[in-house]
PDB file of C-alpha atoms in Angstrom:
ATOM      1  CA  MET A   1     -25.420  54.515  -9.265  1.00  0.00           C
ATOM      2  CA  PHE A   2     -25.717  51.597 -11.633  1.00  0.00           C
ATOM      3  CA  PHE A   3     -21.969  50.900 -11.511  1.00  0.00           C
ATOM      4  CA  GLN A   4     -21.920  51.117  -7.722  1.00  0.00           C
ATOM      5  CA  HIS A   5     -24.657  48.499  -7.590  1.00  0.00           C
ATOM      6  CA  ILE A   6     -22.734  46.193  -9.978  1.00  0.00           C
ATOM      7  CA  PHE A   7     -19.533  46.795  -8.015  1.00  0.00           C
ATOM      8  CA  SER A   8     -21.197  45.877  -4.694  1.00  0.00           C
ATOM      9  CA  ILE A   9     -22.673  42.710  -6.242  1.00  0.00           C
ATOM     10  CA  LEU A  10     -19.219  41.722  -7.533  1.00  0.00           C
ATOM     11  CA  ASN A  11     -17.662  42.378  -4.112  1.00  0.00           C
ATOM     12  CA  VAL A  12     -20.236  40.160  -2.413  1.00  0.00           C
ATOM     13  CA  TRP A  13     -19.733  37.454  -5.039  1.00  0.00           C
ATOM     14  CA  ILE A  14     -15.920  37.567  -4.697  1.00  0.00           C
ATOM     15  CA  LEU A  15     -16.195  37.448  -0.903  1.00  0.00           C
ATOM     16  CA  ASN A  16     -18.522  34.424  -1.141  1.00  0.00           C
ATOM     17  CA  MET A  17     -16.106  32.661  -3.506  1.00  0.00           C
ATOM     18  CA  LYS A  18     -13.187  33.280  -1.147  1.00  0.00           C
ATOM     19  CA  LEU A  19     -15.167  31.943   1.803  1.00  0.00           C
ATOM     20  CA  THR A  20     -16.255  28.920  -0.227  1.00  0.00           C
ATOM     21  CA  GLY A  21     -12.634  28.228  -1.173  1.00  0.00           C
ATOM     22  CA  VAL A  22     -11.467  28.518   2.423  1.00  0.00           C
ATOM     23  CA  LEU A  23     -14.262  26.250   3.649  1.00  0.00           C
ATOM     24  CA  PHE A  24     -13.404  23.710   0.947  1.00  0.00           C
ATOM     25  CA  LEU A  25      -9.741  23.712   1.987  1.00  0.00           C
ATOM     26  CA  ILE A  26     -10.666  23.278   5.656  1.00  0.00           C
ATOM     27  CA  LEU A  27     -13.002  20.395   4.816  1.00  0.00           C
ATOM     28  CA  PHE A  28     -10.406  18.746   2.567  1.00  0.00           C
ATOM     29  CA  ALA A  29      -7.686  19.076   5.212  1.00  0.00           C
ATOM     30  CA  SER A  30      -9.930  17.614   7.901  1.00  0.00           C
ATOM     31  CA  LEU A  31     -10.806  14.586   5.778  1.00  0.00           C
ATOM     32  CA  SER A  32      -7.228  13.886   4.697  1.00  0.00           C
ATOM     33  CA  PRO A  33      -5.403  11.264   6.760  1.00  0.00           C
ATOM     34  CA  VAL A  34      -2.834  12.726   9.089  1.00  0.00           C
ATOM     35  CA  LYS A  35      -0.452   9.768   8.849  1.00  0.00           C
ATOM     36  CA  SER A  36       0.281   7.584   5.870  1.00  0.00           C
ATOM     37  CA  TRP A  37       1.339   3.948   6.194  1.00  0.00           C
ATOM     38  CA  ALA A  38       4.823   4.932   5.132  1.00  0.00           C
ATOM     39  CA  ASP A  39       5.122   7.137   8.236  1.00  0.00           C
ATOM     40  CA  GLU A  40       4.067   4.450  10.676  1.00  0.00           C
ATOM     41  CA  SER A  41       6.931   2.812  12.506  1.00  0.00           C
ATOM     42  CA  ASP A  42       4.688   0.297  14.260  1.00  0.00           C
ATOM     43  CA  SER A  43       2.881  -0.875  11.129  1.00  0.00           C
ATOM     44  CA  PRO A  44       1.857  -4.532  11.029  1.00  0.00           C
ATOM     45  CA  ASN A  45       4.086  -6.779   8.972  1.00  0.00           C
ATOM     46  CA  SER A  46       4.518 -10.399   7.974  1.00  0.00           C
ATOM     47  CA  VAL A  47       8.092 -10.787   9.249  1.00  0.00           C
ATOM     48  CA  LYS A  48       7.088 -12.832  12.297  1.00  0.00           C
ATOM     49  CA  LYS A  49       5.957 -16.421  11.999  1.00  0.00           C
ATOM     50  CA  GLY A  50       3.083 -17.970  13.918  1.00  0.00           C
ATOM     51  CA  VAL A  51       3.191 -21.216  15.893  1.00  0.00           C
ATOM     52  CA  ASP A  52       2.116 -23.065  12.743  1.00  0.00           C
ATOM     53  CA  GLY A  53       5.294 -21.908  10.943  1.00  0.00           C
ATOM     54  CA  PHE A  54       3.468 -19.643   8.506  1.00  0.00           C
ATOM     55  CA  SER A  55       4.061 -15.909   8.188  1.00  0.00           C
ATOM     56  CA  GLN A  56       1.865 -13.681  10.292  1.00  0.00           C
ATOM     57  CA  GLN A  57      -1.156 -12.271   8.472  1.00  0.00           C
ATOM     58  CA  ILE A  58      -2.012  -8.597   8.748  1.00  0.00           C
ATOM     59  CA  ASN A  59      -5.383  -7.556  10.107  1.00  0.00           C
ATOM     60  CA  ASP A  60      -6.684  -4.630   8.101  1.00  0.00           C
ATOM     61  CA  SER A  61     -10.376  -3.858   7.715  1.00  0.00           C
ATOM     62  CA  ARG A  62      -9.860  -3.169   3.996  1.00  0.00           C
ATOM     63  CA  TYR A  63      -8.791  -6.761   3.347  1.00  0.00           C
ATOM     64  CA  THR A  64     -11.244  -9.056   5.117  1.00  0.00           C
ATOM     65  CA  LYS A  65     -12.182 -11.601   2.468  1.00  0.00           C
ATOM     66  CA  LEU A  66      -8.795 -13.321   2.043  1.00  0.00           C
ATOM     67  CA  PRO A  67      -5.776 -14.131   4.217  1.00  0.00           C
ATOM     68  CA  THR A  68      -3.513 -11.099   3.739  1.00  0.00           C
ATOM     69  CA  TYR A  69       0.269 -10.808   3.951  1.00  0.00           C
ATOM     70  CA  LEU A  70       2.449  -7.710   3.781  1.00  0.00           C
ATOM     71  CA  ILE A  71       5.696  -7.149   1.894  1.00  0.00           C
ATOM     72  CA  GLU A  72       7.425  -3.805   2.384  1.00  0.00           C
ATOM     73  CA  MET A  73      10.031  -2.423  -0.008  1.00  0.00           C
ATOM     74  CA  LYS A  74      12.545   0.109   1.278  1.00  0.00           C
ATOM     75  CA  ASP A  75      15.268   1.406  -1.037  1.00  0.00           C
ATOM     76  CA  GLY A  76      16.289  -2.021  -2.333  1.00  0.00           C
ATOM     77  CA  ASN A  77      15.454  -3.991   0.830  1.00  0.00           C
ATOM     78  CA  LEU A  78      12.568  -6.447   0.971  1.00  0.00           C
ATOM     79  CA  ILE A  79      10.758  -6.917   4.288  1.00  0.00           C
ATOM     80  CA  PRO A  80      10.339  -9.811   4.859  1.00  0.00           C
ATOM     81  CA  ALA A  81      12.867 -11.413   2.563  1.00  0.00           C
ATOM     82  CA  GLU A  82      11.072 -14.710   3.144  1.00  0.00           C
ATOM     83  CA  LEU A  83       7.298 -15.132   3.355  1.00  0.00           C
ATOM     84  CA  THR A  84       5.800 -18.525   4.260  1.00  0.00           C
ATOM     85  CA  VAL A  85       2.213 -19.318   3.257  1.00  0.00           C
ATOM     86  CA  PRO A  86       0.075 -22.488   3.208  1.00  0.00           C
ATOM     87  CA  GLU A  87      -0.430 -24.378  -0.030  1.00  0.00           C
ATOM     88  CA  LYS A  88      -3.560 -24.303  -2.181  1.00  0.00           C
ATOM     89  CA  ILE A  89      -5.153 -21.171  -0.731  1.00  0.00           C
ATOM     90  CA  LYS A  90      -5.985 -17.943  -2.499  1.00  0.00           C
ATOM     91  CA  PHE A  91      -4.436 -15.007  -0.623  1.00  0.00           C
ATOM     92  CA  ARG A  92      -3.872 -11.293  -0.862  1.00  0.00           C
ATOM     93  CA  LEU A  93      -0.415  -9.769  -0.928  1.00  0.00           C
ATOM     94  CA  VAL A  94      -0.174  -6.104   0.082  1.00  0.00           C
ATOM     95  CA  VAL A  95       3.030  -4.567  -1.268  1.00  0.00           C
ATOM     96  CA  ARG A  96       4.048  -1.250   0.266  1.00  0.00           C
ATOM     97  CA  ASN A  97       6.925   1.074  -0.661  1.00  0.00           C
ATOM     98  CA  ILE A  98       8.226   2.699   2.528  1.00  0.00           C
ATOM     99  CA  GLY A  99      11.439   3.910   0.903  1.00  0.00           C
ATOM    100  CA  ALA A 100      12.603   7.285  -0.367  1.00  0.00           C
ATOM    101  CA  LYS A 101      12.611   6.251  -4.036  1.00  0.00           C
ATOM    102  CA  PRO A 102      10.300   4.316  -6.381  1.00  0.00           C
ATOM    103  CA  ALA A 103      10.273   0.518  -6.295  1.00  0.00           C
ATOM    104  CA  GLU A 104       8.998  -2.179  -8.627  1.00  0.00           C
ATOM    105  CA  PHE A 105       7.667  -5.425  -7.182  1.00  0.00           C
ATOM    106  CA  GLU A 106       8.223  -8.179  -9.712  1.00  0.00           C
ATOM    107  CA  SER A 107       7.814 -11.939  -9.751  1.00  0.00           C
ATOM    108  CA  ASN A 108       8.165 -13.831 -13.001  1.00  0.00           C
ATOM    109  CA  GLN A 109       6.882 -17.059 -11.439  1.00  0.00           C
ATOM    110  CA  LEU A 110       3.752 -15.346 -10.078  1.00  0.00           C
ATOM    111  CA  ARG A 111       3.382 -13.236 -13.237  1.00  0.00           C
ATOM    112  CA  GLN A 112       3.079 -10.051 -11.184  1.00  0.00           C
ATOM    113  CA  GLU A 113       4.689  -6.657 -11.719  1.00  0.00           C
ATOM    114  CA  LYS A 114       3.789  -3.382  -9.986  1.00  0.00           C
ATOM    115  CA  VAL A 115       5.575  -0.018  -9.882  1.00  0.00           C
ATOM    116  CA  LEU A 116       5.165   1.785  -6.559  1.00  0.00           C
ATOM    117  CA  PHE A 117       6.031   5.386  -5.887  1.00  0.00           C
ATOM    118  CA  MET A 118       7.205   6.542  -2.467  1.00  0.00           C
ATOM    119  CA  GLY A 119       4.557   5.927   0.203  1.00  0.00           C
ATOM    120  CA  ALA A 120       2.316   3.926  -2.143  1.00  0.00           C
ATOM    121  CA  ASP A 121       0.896   0.459  -1.663  1.00  0.00           C
ATOM    122  CA  THR A 122      -0.925  -2.010  -3.849  1.00  0.00           C
ATOM    123  CA  SER A 123      -2.886  -5.193  -3.372  1.00  0.00           C
ATOM    124  CA  LEU A 124      -2.338  -8.375  -5.386  1.00  0.00           C
ATOM    125  CA  VAL A 125      -4.564 -11.438  -5.294  1.00  0.00           C
ATOM    126  CA  ILE A 126      -2.453 -14.577  -5.643  1.00  0.00           C
ATOM    127  CA  ILE A 127      -4.064 -17.742  -6.956  1.00  0.00           C
ATOM    128  CA  PRO A 128      -3.665 -20.974  -4.950  1.00  0.00           C
ATOM    129  CA  LEU A 129      -0.067 -22.154  -5.272  1.00  0.00           C
ATOM    130  CA  ASP A 130       1.527 -25.578  -5.149  1.00  0.00           C
ATOM    131  CA  VAL A 131       4.247 -26.385  -2.621  1.00  0.00           C
ATOM    132  CA  GLY A 132       7.488 -24.716  -3.657  1.00  0.00           C
ATOM    133  CA  THR A 133       9.460 -21.492  -3.672  1.00  0.00           C
ATOM    134  CA  TYR A 134       8.459 -18.427  -5.667  1.00  0.00           C
ATOM    135  CA  ASP A 135      10.956 -15.583  -6.100  1.00  0.00           C
ATOM    136  CA  TYR A 136      10.186 -11.869  -6.033  1.00  0.00           C
ATOM    137  CA  PHE A 137      12.441  -8.822  -6.293  1.00  0.00           C
ATOM    138  CA  ASP A 138      12.626  -5.058  -6.684  1.00  0.00           C
ATOM    139  CA  ASP A 139      13.278  -4.542 -10.389  1.00  0.00           C
ATOM    140  CA  PHE A 140      14.985  -1.215  -9.599  1.00  0.00           C
ATOM    141  CA  ALA A 141      17.424  -3.116  -7.322  1.00  0.00           C
ATOM    142  CA  PRO A 142      17.490  -6.580  -8.983  1.00  0.00           C
ATOM    143  CA  THR A 143      20.345  -7.992  -6.893  1.00  0.00           C
ATOM    144  CA  ILE A 144      18.096  -8.266  -3.809  1.00  0.00           C
ATOM    145  CA  HIS A 145      15.705 -11.224  -3.969  1.00  0.00           C
ATOM    146  CA  GLY A 146      12.940 -12.378  -1.691  1.00  0.00           C
ATOM    147  CA  LYS A 147      10.961 -15.582  -1.789  1.00  0.00           C
ATOM    148  CA  ILE A 148       7.514 -16.836  -0.998  1.00  0.00           C
ATOM    149  CA  ILE A 149       7.742 -20.332   0.447  1.00  0.00           C
ATOM    150  CA  VAL A 150       4.582 -22.372   0.020  1.00  0.00           C
ATOM    151  CA  LYS A 151       4.401 -25.212   2.550  1.00  0.00           C
ATOM    152  CA  ALA A 152       1.923 -28.016   3.062  1.00  0.00           C
ATOM    153  CA  LYS A 153      -0.504 -27.633   5.941  1.00  0.00           C
ATOM    154  CA  ASP A 154       0.152 -30.124   8.730  1.00  0.00           C
TER     155      ASP A 154
END
């Protein structure tokens, strides 16, 4: 009798643990994003230029305090290869790896270096820059270079 009681308590406990695990998995799956940025084909980018000649900023609710620009890295390609920003403003640079292999954003002039796995992105705050050209590249594909062109505001 005693062992039957213990056995029934254990069965109830195991059943509760299984249900708890299933509920946790359902909750986790429902809170996980369905699409990542790397899957989006219509993601905003800074390839286009505005009427003022500067690269188009991205509008993302996570980055509201500073002007924000996007650079995407895809298996050795840099999108855009040329980014134009106004002089003497602090801005955010979102770097996203949309390729099938890791990438490393690097700029010696900006003193920035970030390794990005597939589907990852990172945010860099760039201090106000003087007029000029600042190179960046994928250190895993160093023959491809991009540049940030800093122009004076008209």
